[in-house]
Each structure stands twice: as structure tokens, then as C-alpha cells.
XYZ file of C-alpha atoms in Angstrom:
691
model
C -45.052 33.769 -9.120
C -41.446 34.989 -9.634
C -42.571 36.769 -12.324
C -44.963 38.285 -10.005
C -42.006 38.876 -7.343
C -39.137 39.972 -10.022
C -41.457 42.158 -12.228
C -40.656 40.454 -15.709
C -41.090 36.528 -17.201
C -37.081 37.541 -18.651
C -36.024 37.978 -15.016
C -37.782 35.380 -13.744
C -36.530 32.765 -16.179
C -32.733 33.811 -15.600
C -33.133 33.680 -11.615
C -34.284 30.592 -11.929
C -31.128 27.667 -11.249
C -33.142 24.138 -11.297
C -36.968 23.110 -10.948
C -37.431 19.670 -8.889
C -40.639 18.064 -9.944
C -39.587 14.304 -9.827
C -39.720 14.112 -6.085
C -41.122 16.884 -4.630
C -42.714 20.222 -6.153
C -40.312 23.708 -5.991
C -37.249 25.253 -7.823
C -33.799 26.849 -6.597
C -33.277 30.498 -7.670
C -30.888 33.358 -7.250
C -33.057 35.937 -4.851
C -32.059 38.803 -2.653
C -32.901 38.067 0.953
C -35.842 40.852 0.422
C -36.963 38.808 -2.340
C -36.900 36.060 -0.124
C -38.851 37.380 2.203
C -41.411 38.356 0.039
C -41.547 34.677 -1.423
C -42.482 33.029 1.796
C -45.608 35.420 2.153
C -46.988 33.725 -0.593
C -50.136 31.276 -0.057
C -48.752 28.806 -1.996
C -44.982 28.483 -0.842
C -44.791 25.972 1.947
C -41.058 27.526 2.809
C -38.035 28.985 1.757
C -34.573 28.210 2.903
C -31.200 29.691 1.907
C -28.704 27.277 -0.314
C -26.077 25.829 1.945
C -22.695 24.859 1.083
C -21.501 21.119 1.707
C -18.415 19.005 2.100
C -17.113 15.819 0.896
C -17.147 13.973 4.296
C -10.726 -1.784 -1.255
C -8.653 -5.044 -2.343
C -8.810 -6.399 1.636
C -11.957 -4.633 2.345
C -14.638 -7.099 0.973
C -12.971 -10.414 1.465
C -12.904 -8.885 5.049
C -16.526 -8.628 4.890
C -16.625 -12.080 3.769
C -17.406 -11.196 0.182
C -14.714 -13.537 -2.214
C -15.760 -13.657 -5.066
C -12.761 -16.014 -5.939
C -14.598 -18.238 -3.013
C -16.570 -20.839 -3.112
C -19.466 -21.772 -0.966
C -21.648 -19.897 1.808
C -18.711 -17.116 2.247
C -19.723 -15.944 -1.603
C -23.724 -16.916 -1.523
C -25.064 -13.045 -1.464
C -22.166 -12.476 -4.513
C -23.471 -15.439 -6.552
C -27.120 -14.935 -5.090
C -27.343 -11.599 -6.657
C -25.262 -12.313 -10.081
C -22.691 -9.570 -8.324
C -25.163 -6.673 -8.324
C -26.163 -7.413 -11.991
C -28.343 -4.362 -13.463
C -29.015 -2.664 -10.436
C -28.232 0.826 -10.855
C -26.537 2.983 -8.402
C -26.338 6.522 -8.316
C -23.211 8.466 -7.115
C -23.742 11.867 -6.036
C -20.206 13.271 -5.818
C -17.437 15.087 -7.612
C -17.881 12.983 -10.843
C -16.412 9.678 -12.561
C -13.259 9.013 -14.521
C -14.496 6.823 -17.199
C -11.358 5.264 -18.509
C -10.351 3.648 -15.052
C -10.158 0.508 -15.163
C -12.500 -0.064 -12.819
C -15.302 0.862 -14.931
C -14.826 -1.781 -17.904
C -18.235 -2.436 -19.772
C -16.264 -5.829 -21.130
C -19.011 -8.272 -20.917
C -21.879 -6.254 -19.992
C -25.489 -6.766 -21.826
C -27.676 -3.546 -23.023
C -28.311 -0.898 -20.685
C -31.582 -1.876 -18.630
C -34.861 -0.696 -20.398
C -36.271 1.231 -17.290
C -33.454 3.527 -17.372
C -34.457 7.165 -18.057
C -31.131 8.781 -17.462
C -28.859 10.871 -20.023
C -25.191 11.080 -20.955
C -24.600 14.831 -20.421
C -21.424 16.426 -22.506
C -18.937 18.904 -21.695
C -15.532 19.879 -23.050
C -13.949 16.927 -21.720
C -16.777 14.299 -21.961
C -17.956 12.749 -25.068
C -20.981 10.331 -25.523
C -18.317 7.535 -25.544
C -17.693 8.298 -22.267
C -21.067 6.548 -21.205
C -21.092 2.987 -21.530
C -22.901 -0.177 -20.644
C -21.204 0.077 -16.965
C -21.213 4.013 -16.834
C -24.840 4.519 -17.912
C -25.884 7.806 -17.051
C -23.750 11.142 -15.912
C -24.939 14.454 -15.148
C -23.496 17.836 -13.466
C -24.885 20.144 -11.547
C -23.327 24.220 -11.203
C -25.621 26.322 -9.379
C -24.646 27.330 -5.689
C -21.244 26.177 -6.527
C -18.766 29.253 -5.874
C -16.739 30.260 -9.276
C -13.227 29.557 -7.319
C -14.141 25.762 -7.126
C -15.961 26.017 -10.632
C -12.554 27.738 -11.533
C -11.019 24.607 -10.246
C -12.695 22.057 -12.350
C -13.920 21.301 -15.690
C -17.888 21.667 -16.753
C -18.303 18.035 -16.648
C -19.035 14.860 -15.097
C -15.350 14.121 -15.612
C -13.789 14.346 -11.707
C -11.057 16.260 -11.534
C -11.107 15.575 -7.371
C -10.691 11.331 -7.411
C -13.479 11.588 -4.826
C -16.332 10.823 -7.027
C -14.064 8.174 -8.621
C -12.664 6.047 -5.754
C -16.497 6.260 -4.074
C -18.024 4.508 -7.221
C -15.346 2.363 -7.846
C -15.609 0.963 -4.063
C -19.261 0.942 -4.278
C -19.677 -1.251 -7.962
C -16.195 -0.746 -9.447
C -15.760 -3.825 -12.024
C -13.252 -6.533 -11.339
C -9.251 -5.451 -11.517
C -6.462 -7.984 -11.033
C -3.472 -7.141 -9.366
C -4.504 -3.288 -8.360
C -2.339 -1.681 -4.980
C -1.081 1.804 -3.981
C 2.568 1.788 -5.359
C 3.068 -2.586 -3.989
C 1.096 -1.913 -1.141
C -2.181 -3.452 -0.321
C -2.173 -5.632 -3.304
C -4.538 -7.618 -4.456
C -8.366 -7.650 -6.591
C -9.709 -3.865 -6.529
C -13.646 -4.214 -7.442
C -16.561 -2.852 -6.310
C -19.270 -4.502 -3.692
C -21.704 -5.420 -6.312
C -19.050 -5.057 -9.235
C -21.972 -6.067 -12.219
C -24.072 -2.796 -10.779
C -24.557 -0.129 -13.456
C -23.704 3.508 -11.869
C -25.264 6.370 -13.198
C -23.308 9.763 -12.077
C -24.261 13.275 -10.328
C -21.623 15.780 -10.283
C -21.939 17.784 -7.377
C -19.021 18.367 -5.831
C -16.559 20.546 -7.556
C -12.897 21.574 -6.971
C -11.682 20.128 -3.440
C -14.894 18.890 -2.801
C -17.879 22.073 -2.091
C -21.453 20.995 -2.950
C -24.446 23.002 -2.839
C -27.691 22.116 -1.358
C -29.286 23.374 -4.263
C -27.442 21.182 -6.702
C -27.760 18.273 -4.456
C -31.819 18.128 -4.182
C -31.586 18.750 -8.496
C -29.288 15.721 -8.111
C -31.897 13.334 -6.368
C -34.839 14.514 -7.989
C -33.068 13.846 -11.854
C -31.893 10.141 -10.005
C -35.577 9.778 -8.908
C -37.151 10.673 -12.716
C -33.949 8.369 -13.806
C -35.031 4.870 -12.226
C -31.349 4.458 -9.864
C -32.312 1.615 -7.349
C -29.573 2.928 -4.435
C -28.402 6.612 -3.989
C -24.996 6.808 -1.922
C -24.267 10.433 -0.968
C -19.864 10.672 0.393
C -20.986 14.306 1.596
C -21.510 15.850 4.885
C -24.232 17.967 6.517
C -27.539 18.483 8.559
C -31.214 19.003 7.509
C -31.956 20.609 4.029
C -31.153 17.382 1.860
C -33.353 15.716 4.019
C -36.808 16.017 3.037
C -35.402 15.213 -1.333
C -34.324 12.030 0.284
C -37.487 11.086 1.918
C -38.842 11.431 -1.605
C -36.293 9.104 -2.701
C -37.168 6.479 -0.413
C -40.851 7.242 -1.036
C -40.272 5.793 -4.502
C -38.479 2.689 -2.863
C -34.750 4.102 -3.386
C -32.499 3.136 -0.557
C -30.419 6.145 0.249
C -26.756 6.025 1.670
C -24.914 9.024 3.338
C -21.984 9.488 4.923
C -21.727 10.020 9.229
C -18.902 12.483 9.035
C -15.498 12.802 9.624
C -15.869 15.062 13.206
C -14.925 12.173 15.754
C -14.134 11.220 17.672
C -16.220 14.256 19.520
C -19.588 13.069 20.367
C -22.969 14.759 19.052
C -21.131 15.010 15.607
C -22.867 12.583 13.794
C -24.357 14.026 10.299
C -27.353 13.158 7.911
C -29.260 11.888 10.871
C -32.893 11.858 9.034
C -34.201 7.897 10.372
C -35.254 6.950 6.330
C -31.934 6.796 5.163
C -28.690 4.503 5.949
C -26.055 6.576 8.004
C -22.597 5.093 7.946
C -19.770 4.919 10.471
C -16.309 4.134 9.737
C -14.091 1.185 10.707
C -11.276 -0.680 9.860
C -9.950 -3.917 8.234
C -7.418 -6.154 9.812
C -4.936 -4.875 7.256
C -1.766 -3.015 8.506
C 1.054 -1.705 6.786
C 4.025 -1.667 9.022
C 7.697 0.007 8.948
C 10.950 -1.609 10.371
C 13.012 1.725 12.062
C 16.852 0.359 12.236
C 18.746 2.691 15.138
C 22.072 3.194 15.270
C 23.065 0.450 18.454
C 20.963 -2.144 15.933
C 17.509 -2.031 17.621
C 14.582 -2.292 15.284
C 11.223 -1.043 16.063
C 7.832 -1.380 14.365
C 6.153 1.824 12.983
C 3.123 1.961 10.294
C 3.384 4.041 6.783
C 2.923 3.888 3.334
C 6.321 4.507 2.777
C 7.417 2.670 -0.890
C 10.625 3.013 -2.590
C 10.926 4.087 -6.760
C 11.670 1.111 -8.957
C 15.547 2.750 -9.502
C 16.026 3.028 -5.706
C 19.269 2.384 -4.412
C 17.829 1.228 -1.050
C 17.426 2.577 2.196
C 20.661 4.012 4.082
C 21.463 5.703 7.717
C 21.047 9.441 8.069
C 21.215 11.734 11.364
C 18.672 11.168 13.776
C 17.200 14.718 15.104
C 14.305 15.354 18.196
C 12.137 17.823 17.235
C 10.496 18.492 20.519
C 6.922 19.107 19.666
C 7.841 19.621 15.766
C 5.933 23.372 15.570
C 7.227 26.859 14.148
C 7.975 28.177 17.253
C 10.129 25.031 18.548
C 12.042 23.992 15.349
C 12.435 27.486 14.422
C 15.276 27.197 11.376
C 16.316 24.003 12.527
C 18.503 23.003 9.539
C 16.884 19.437 8.465
C 18.971 18.864 5.322
C 19.505 15.065 4.900
C 18.251 13.722 8.061
C 15.573 12.176 10.262
C 12.739 14.293 11.921
C 12.060 12.600 15.030
C 8.684 14.640 16.457
C 7.536 14.008 19.795
C 4.337 15.639 21.102
C 4.042 18.223 24.169
C 2.471 17.666 26.880
C -0.033 20.614 26.469
C 0.322 20.991 22.772
C -3.324 21.417 21.875
C -3.251 21.125 18.294
C -4.237 17.828 16.531
C -1.772 15.733 15.238
C -2.641 16.122 11.971
C -2.160 19.556 11.986
C 1.155 18.905 13.831
C 1.910 16.375 11.310
C 1.224 17.900 8.244
C 3.648 21.251 9.069
C 6.322 18.866 10.260
C 6.514 16.813 6.769
C 6.106 20.000 4.638
C 9.388 21.199 6.827
C 11.288 17.932 5.969
C 10.537 18.106 2.749
C 11.056 21.511 2.163
C 13.875 21.531 4.008
C 16.015 18.436 1.803
C 15.304 16.324 5.079
C 15.775 12.631 4.794
C 12.289 11.520 6.785
C 10.070 11.617 9.515
C 9.212 9.173 12.252
C 6.239 11.254 14.497
C 5.159 9.792 17.383
C 1.265 10.226 18.474
C -1.547 8.700 20.234
C -3.488 6.098 18.741
C -5.802 8.097 15.866
C -5.360 7.244 12.311
C -3.390 9.445 10.466
C -2.107 6.294 8.050
C -3.001 8.018 4.877
C -1.430 11.145 5.572
C 1.750 9.509 5.048
C 0.855 9.375 1.408
C 0.642 13.141 0.804
C 1.916 15.255 -1.018
C 4.220 16.615 1.614
C 5.408 13.033 2.150
C 6.248 12.331 -1.594
C 9.954 11.737 -1.637
C 10.604 10.939 1.731
C 10.131 8.186 4.436
C 7.183 9.359 7.035
C 6.326 6.807 9.931
C 3.819 6.931 12.953
C 4.749 5.720 15.887
C 3.147 5.020 19.229
C 4.053 7.042 22.176
C 5.654 4.158 24.058
C 7.594 3.211 21.029
C 8.766 7.459 20.549
C 10.026 6.775 24.319
C 12.681 3.976 23.054
C 13.877 6.323 20.183
C 13.988 9.480 22.816
C 16.526 7.156 25.252
C 18.893 5.558 22.082
C 19.123 9.417 21.078
C 19.989 10.407 24.737
C 22.866 7.417 24.901
C 24.489 8.103 21.486
C 26.797 10.561 20.538
C 25.980 10.736 16.812
C 22.185 8.891 16.863
C 21.027 7.871 12.990
C 18.478 5.490 12.095
C 17.522 3.402 8.853
C 13.652 3.158 7.282
C 12.852 0.581 5.325
C 9.828 -0.049 2.949
C 6.403 -0.352 4.409
C 4.707 -3.956 3.825
C 1.220 -5.473 3.536
C 0.134 -7.574 6.324
C -3.788 -8.751 6.654
C -5.650 -11.390 8.495
C -6.370 -12.958 11.708
C -2.952 -11.387 13.318
C -4.599 -8.282 12.597
C -7.414 -6.538 14.892
C -10.399 -6.364 13.534
C -12.816 -3.742 13.002
C -12.301 -0.745 15.106
C -13.834 2.107 14.679
C -12.030 4.815 13.388
C -11.256 7.622 15.250
C -12.192 10.668 12.947
C -15.877 8.500 12.371
C -18.294 11.341 13.852
C -20.214 10.194 16.677
C -23.595 10.168 17.947
C -26.005 11.235 20.230
C -27.683 13.386 17.325
C -28.032 16.800 18.292
C -31.070 17.255 16.243
C -33.295 14.051 17.038
C -32.073 12.489 20.727
C -34.496 10.004 20.038
C -33.101 8.238 17.258
C -29.809 6.350 17.452
C -26.899 7.192 14.577
C -25.208 6.355 13.033
C -26.913 3.247 11.798
C -23.869 0.976 10.818
C -20.048 0.952 10.638
C -18.497 -0.361 7.389
C -14.685 -0.216 6.314
C -13.802 3.493 5.673
C -9.568 3.900 6.615
C -7.485 3.224 3.980
C -9.618 1.524 1.294
C -7.608 1.306 -1.819
C -10.021 1.913 -4.829
C -9.692 4.239 -8.402
C -8.744 7.420 -8.759
C -7.842 8.677 -12.298
C -5.712 5.536 -14.038
C -4.669 4.641 -10.890
C -5.337 3.174 -7.275
C -4.918 5.103 -4.138
C -5.992 4.824 -0.599
C -8.474 7.566 1.238
C -9.952 7.400 4.564
C -13.271 8.406 5.590
C -17.058 8.221 5.837
C -17.109 8.778 2.665
C -15.695 5.400 1.826
C -17.978 3.729 3.942
C -20.668 4.912 2.650
C -20.092 3.232 -0.316
C -19.773 -0.091 0.876
C -23.431 -0.108 2.073
C -24.564 1.250 -1.300
C -22.473 -2.227 -2.781
C -24.196 -4.214 -0.413
C -27.353 -2.840 -0.315
C -27.426 -3.120 -4.173
C -26.220 -7.445 -4.085
C -29.601 -7.379 -1.351
C -31.779 -5.901 -3.715
C -30.626 -7.941 -6.646
C -31.323 -11.008 -4.595
C -34.486 -9.155 -2.907
C -36.421 -7.234 -5.354
C -39.341 -6.513 -3.518
C -37.881 -5.421 -0.008
C -38.298 -1.880 0.675
C -36.008 0.638 1.787
C -36.674 -0.031 5.249
C -36.141 -4.260 5.088
C -32.881 -3.665 3.819
C -32.055 -1.433 6.496
C -33.237 -3.635 8.627
C -31.496 -6.749 7.371
C -28.398 -4.652 7.584
C -28.760 -3.512 10.925
C -30.093 -6.679 12.943
C -27.303 -8.849 11.141
C -24.234 -6.469 12.284
C -21.498 -7.697 14.593
C -20.842 -6.071 17.476
C -18.009 -8.999 18.466
C -15.161 -9.802 16.158
C -14.699 -13.230 14.847
C -12.742 -14.844 18.380
C -15.581 -13.136 20.457
C -14.251 -10.194 21.559
C -15.536 -6.797 21.835
C -15.094 -4.091 18.714
C -13.526 -1.404 20.111
C -13.591 2.544 18.993
C -10.535 4.670 18.780
C -10.294 7.539 20.076
C -9.323 9.773 23.163
C -8.928 7.022 24.916
C -9.712 3.898 22.756
C -13.305 2.073 24.594
C -15.175 -0.665 23.872
C -17.686 0.337 21.219
C -21.334 1.098 21.425
C -24.204 2.764 19.579
C -23.171 5.821 19.136
C -19.769 4.908 17.820
C -21.089 1.836 15.219
C -24.884 1.869 15.552
C -25.854 -1.119 15.138
C -22.362 -3.148 15.109
C -19.796 -3.779 12.037
C -21.671 -4.517 8.452
C -22.041 -8.556 7.773
C -23.195 -8.740 4.174
C -23.985 -12.334 4.406
C -26.070 -12.073 7.167
C -28.297 -9.248 5.929
C -28.975 -11.965 2.816
C -30.953 -13.683 5.011
C -31.867 -11.865 8.387
C -35.041 -14.346 9.106
C -37.037 -10.785 10.419
C -37.279 -7.350 9.079
C -39.010 -4.600 11.186
C -40.542 -2.714 7.833
C -41.536 0.672 7.486
C -44.272 2.049 5.639
C -42.626 4.987 3.524
C -45.890 7.021 4.749
C -45.145 6.470 8.177
C -42.327 8.778 8.224
C -44.650 12.358 7.851
C -46.099 11.239 11.135
C -43.419 11.281 13.002
C -41.322 14.472 10.638
C -42.362 17.384 9.796
C -40.879 17.850 5.832
C -43.822 19.703 4.850
C -43.996 22.093 7.437
C -46.189 25.716 8.606
C -43.335 27.422 9.162
C -42.479 29.003 5.859
C -38.910 30.550 6.465
C -36.993 27.486 8.314
C -38.329 24.524 6.816
C -36.649 21.213 8.814
C -37.204 17.430 8.204
C -35.979 17.497 11.909
C -38.963 18.546 13.436
C -40.618 15.636 15.665
C -44.746 15.522 15.656
C -44.607 12.545 17.448
C -41.892 10.594 19.809
C -39.556 9.021 17.146
C -39.109 6.053 19.393
C -42.278 5.161 18.641
C -41.466 4.749 14.983
C -40.873 0.627 13.389
C -36.784 1.339 13.630
C -34.243 -1.225 14.407
C -33.394 0.534 17.246
C -34.996 2.200 20.340
C -33.472 5.811 21.700
C -35.202 6.876 24.932
C -33.573 9.930 25.024
C -35.835 11.749 28.513
C -36.396 8.549 30.584
C -38.169 9.995 33.987
C -41.056 7.480 33.724
C -42.251 4.311 32.498
C -42.644 4.199 28.810
C -43.882 1.724 26.767
C -42.533 1.495 22.706
C -44.009 -0.702 20.010
C -42.304 -2.674 17.292
C -43.368 -4.718 14.799
C -41.352 -7.883 12.674
C -41.783 -9.436 9.420
C -41.258 -12.783 8.846
C -39.101 -12.998 5.789
C -36.807 -16.364 6.365
C -38.455 -19.712 6.903
C -42.388 -19.977 6.797
C -42.683 -21.982 9.903
C -40.584 -20.253 12.641
C -40.374 -19.800 16.045
C -38.282 -16.502 17.922
C -37.337 -16.241 21.589
C -36.200 -12.614 23.479
C -33.114 -11.518 24.901
C -33.419 -8.894 26.989
C -30.346 -6.989 27.401
C -31.059 -4.054 29.615
C -29.331 -0.821 30.010
C -27.490 -0.029 33.066
C -30.419 1.839 35.470
C -33.034 0.805 33.326
C -36.024 -2.131 33.795
C -36.676 -3.364 30.328
C -39.086 -5.731 29.460
C -40.511 -7.520 26.358
C -43.630 -9.106 25.631
C -44.635 -11.450 24.490
C -41.515 -12.846 24.808
C -41.913 -15.885 22.012
C -43.371 -15.045 18.469
C -44.579 -17.885 16.636
C -44.758 -17.320 13.005
C -46.439 -19.905 10.090
C -47.560 -19.221 6.691
C -50.643 -17.134 7.656
C -49.023 -15.085 10.466
C -45.949 -13.534 9.119
C -46.109 -10.260 10.838
C -46.166 -10.082 14.593
C -45.881 -6.996 17.228
C -44.105 -7.099 20.864
C -43.934 -4.147 23.141
C -41.215 -2.769 25.174
C -41.498 -1.171 28.718
C -38.240 0.908 29.498
C -38.725 2.286 32.975
C -35.766 4.119 35.233
C -34.726 2.128 38.348
C -33.948 5.338 40.163
C -34.707 9.223 39.917
C -31.302 10.887 38.451
C -30.197 13.429 36.438
C -27.858 10.537 34.639
C -26.100 9.846 31.262
C -26.982 7.201 28.286
C -26.515 3.692 28.977
C -26.682 0.968 26.053
C -28.935 -2.761 25.691
C -30.436 -4.880 22.965
C -33.519 -6.953 22.269
C -32.584 -10.086 20.401
C -34.826 -12.554 19.285
C -33.140 -16.215 18.478
C -34.175 -19.305 16.450
C -31.584 -21.478 17.109
C -28.089 -20.354 15.666
C -30.245 -17.640 13.595
C -29.922 -13.857 15.739
C -32.228 -10.410 14.959
C -30.717 -7.545 16.943
C -31.701 -4.335 17.666
C -29.699 -1.998 19.956
C -31.289 0.112 23.241
C -30.023 3.730 24.096
C -31.732 4.886 27.052
C -30.912 8.615 29.415
C -32.737 8.851 32.566
C -33.593 12.566 33.563
C -35.326 14.987 36.090
C -34.950 17.956 34.495
C -34.768 19.646 30.861
C -30.779 19.969 31.331
C -28.456 17.174 30.010
C -25.382 19.441 30.982
C -22.875 17.424 33.495
C -23.249 20.152 36.825
C -21.162 20.575 40.119
């Protein structure tokens, strides 16, 4: 086709970037818009799409999730039952890997699994010895990536960014004792499946730029190579979805990050129902930092501030208030040797991140001693360890705490303050599992009849490998490999489970309350009780997922009935084109975005637990919706392992409403199998709030 289009075989060969052949049939090529238009008219061509660029979207987190490898008893059951993910292969599509990190030691590993068909692609700083019994394969992909990103990197699987190494070590890092970030968060660093193997597919370059063509090539090769799980901590919508569908249809579980555009609604990405889309939550750990004022009053903020080993310790410095801390308000203010206190202006529309970054850079460049930054509740902690804060103390305080500083400064003739290094506090005194403010929220703009994200997992202030060190990162990029590691454990313990069964087990056993029974909160403007558009089914519960009782399984061919990934519209293929209402797909959730009249939805559950079991339905209807389940009792035995039930939803009023939430839970003694339900009553085809 290309020879006919371009006029010669030589030109056609030169234009091709990738051939896709393992998951689906296709190719990526460098073409002009006119050539692409001509190619789309060829009868054998289903679609032509323009390449797009995507961006990147654990000492405590695994203990917090109940996977403490040093403990005995039930809390360690999944780890031991899966032999720590032994020989499960996790493919990481990211910015590469740093093979010398202690997190990728292959000490004690047996031979590479014989089913592995991947390769070790060499580069100027990557030799054959960099592939090991831990990192069993490594490839890299450059087509479609801008030259400026390639020039900032090396043409090899080596990670010069740090993002890919962090994600890989979170999912499958080997056990490393006494890891910390300059003494903070010290503990045992390890991945969720510490005995799993890692396959690297470097598709991200420079600061984290991915091209669609490269990511599709990586997924295609991963299908051929024999990975069991794919972890993709990248943002985006649409194009890469059909590549992931082919992977799922080959039995590979695909895990994606939800995105970092929260707390705004309708920002969630990677919304295909065949993937697991992961939101970011927080763990029970904090880093209190004591600030002593000149009147000996002590207040506490949060930071990652540490002092060098040869430091003489903390001392008092002058304290200056900077209203707003913008370029206009600071306006050349001398900060040499002092601590700048920033209080945001009431009408400041800028984000705290941008203001903080400017203020910290101003203090550092001006020779200041430190920065105290007052802000509403959000997740900025890892920013305090950024380059702009190196050499100075950057501390976050709440707005009410900031008012105490203002009162002190107003009463003092020469206000001073002293900032002590942060220390680490973990455990039951710290609030658990809040959804991080940056985590992207639903509902999906593309697919309102699917609840996304699916699940929440730790993604705030996660300590993992970067180069030869251990660094804290935050993002749904950190949450996704947590789930990938748990998927690897489930694959090892239940090798016959399908990707849909694994997804169901994770979702139906998730927690919506903390260990005290308090509801999980969602950070935002303002903070609120979390709902399914914040965290999907809830916060992940690995031990529960290993024994879910019932699963909502899906034949992967069924996705084709609902989503047109091979579409007749040749110039705009998308996996987001509905062929049937998506709420009819056997997902472990139900969403009806246009509830104008009664709707009946069917679900089918398969018993994967004790053969002789009886489950009773518990129904929590969304507000304003009558929801009934029939039958209300499911009886399983050795011959009847599969049962279907129907769910009737009806609006109680004629109303142009908003989403309300409920749930359906199947209970057997203490075992619960819960799915979230979202419904929106509508009258007309518009959803905006109107006067």
C-alpha cells in the first residue's frame, strides 16, 4: 500500500516506524496529511489516525495495605500464597529503568522462565549484562517522539528521568533494607510482588514524553514477549485503548494511571472498561516539622526538610511576611538570611503549586534561609523536596496555623523563627487513605455509563528507587504500579483467573471506610466524603482480593459488542464509540447516566470461593432512585457455580438531576462482594446546571 502511495519501495520502507503484528494488524508511518487521507480511502484500511504525544501521569505503603513480608499470619497470606509473585512477568511501559539500583538485584533468582520470548536491546549505556534474572527484557522506542526529548536522553532502555525506575521498583522491586529519603520514611523498600520479573519497554523520553505510536509498539511487543501484567503510568484518552484491548484478549491484565488533573471533575483518563484505572490515595504517614517562633510558641507544619550530616543544627532567623508571594507583591524584596512566610491572597486564582514554586525559587535565589507556605488542604509535600528547596527549609502549614504566625508577627518588633528538620510518624494516629487532591476524578467525558476510576491505591509521597537512591514521588503514576504488583500476586496465586476476574476481585473487596469504620475522604476544594468518581470501588484491599468469593467475569470478546475498536469511520477510530449501552457489560459496577424511565440491568457472578455458599443481597439505592435486585438470594454448589441477577433502577421523580450513588453487596457471613452504583436522572439531552 505504501509503495503505491509513495511511488517507490525505498520510500515506503523509509516511512515505516513500526509494524504492529502480535496484538493487531497495522503500522505507524511518517506521512503528510494528504498521504494519510489517500491511505484512508484504501478498502483494506480500517482507520488512519494522527500520532499524539502523552505525558507521565514504598517503605510504608505495602505495610499499610496489609502486605508486610516480615509478618506471619493472615496479613501475609497473599504474599506467601503467591510466593511473592515468583516468576510472574510485569511489563513496565515507561521511561526505562536504572538496572544498578539495589531494588533490581537478582540475587537468589532462578533461571528466566522458559516461556519468555523477549529480548535485551542494547544501547550506548546499556550492555547485555544490564539484563538479568530480575530485569529479563528491555526494549526502547523512539518513533514519533520530538527530537528535543530524545536529545535530553540516551538511546537505550536506561532511565535518565527516574519515573520508570520508581514505578518498576514500586511494582516489583526486590527487598532493600534501610531505604530512606535522607533519613525520612526509613524502612524496607520493596515492590508489591518482590519476586516478580520485570520487562522494560522504554517509550517515554526526556521529561516524560510518550508518543502513541511508540506505546502501541511497546504493547504489541509485550504481547509477543509473554508478559502477564502491563503497567502504564501515562495519561491520555482513546488512541492507545485498542492496543490494550488486544493485550487483555490475550490474557494480559493492563493497569493504567487515572491522571493528575484532580480535583476537577470529568478529568479521569484511560477510561476503557477492559483496563484497571487507578486513582491515588494517601497512606497513614506524615512528616511533622516543628516551627518555633520568637515568643517560644511552637507550631507544626509538614515538610521533607532534612539537614546535612555536618550541619550545625537549626537556628533562629528573621521572619518576613509576603502577602501572596507573587512577582508583583515581592517586587525585589530582600530575603537574604531570613525566612519568608507566604500567605495567599483571597482573590489569587493561581494554584498553590505554581505559587509555591515561584516563592521557593525566589527565596533560594535571594539567599533566604527558609520558606513557610500557608495553603488550603492539598497535596504539595513532595514539592518541598524539589530542586527549588534544596539548601533551604520549605514547610507547609494550614491557613489557620498561618493566622497564628500573622498574629505573632504583628505583635513582635523583630519577628524571628526557627525550623527543625522533619521527622516521620506512621500508624493509627494518622488519618488513613484519603484520595489525593491531584487524582483525576470522574465521571468519564467519553463514557458516562462506566464508573471510572476503578480503584484507588497509594500514590502520595511514595518512596521508591530513582537512580542509586530512594526518592519520594506523588501521582497516579505511583498508584498504578501498586495495583500492578498486586495483580502479579493474584496471577501467581490464581493463574486461571481472567483479567476481568482479577479486576473484579480487586474492585469488589475494596474498602470504603478506614479501619475505624470512618468513611474515606477525598481531598479537594473543599475536602469531602469520597464517592465512586473519586476512588471507584474504594481503596484497594490486597488480602481481600485474594479470596473475593464471587467475581464478575467477562469473556474478552464481549467488549467488541459494546465498543467499536474496528470502526467504519476511517479517519477517526476510537474505542469510545458505543454500540450498546455500556451498563449492560458485566462490570463490577453499574452506571446509568440518563435515567429517564425504568432500566433493567443484568449481572452474572461466578463463585470462586467455597463451593457450597449462600449469598444475600444488600441494596443501598442512590438518592432519588428506586433500585431492586432479583433474586435477593444466590445459592451456589459444586454444579451451580454461576448465577445471574437483575437490577431494576427507576427514577422517583421527573428531574434534570445530578449523579447520586449507591451500592449492591452480596454477603455471606463476614464476606462481602460490593459493587458501586451511580445514576443520574435526566429529562433532556443537556446536563449543565441552568438558571
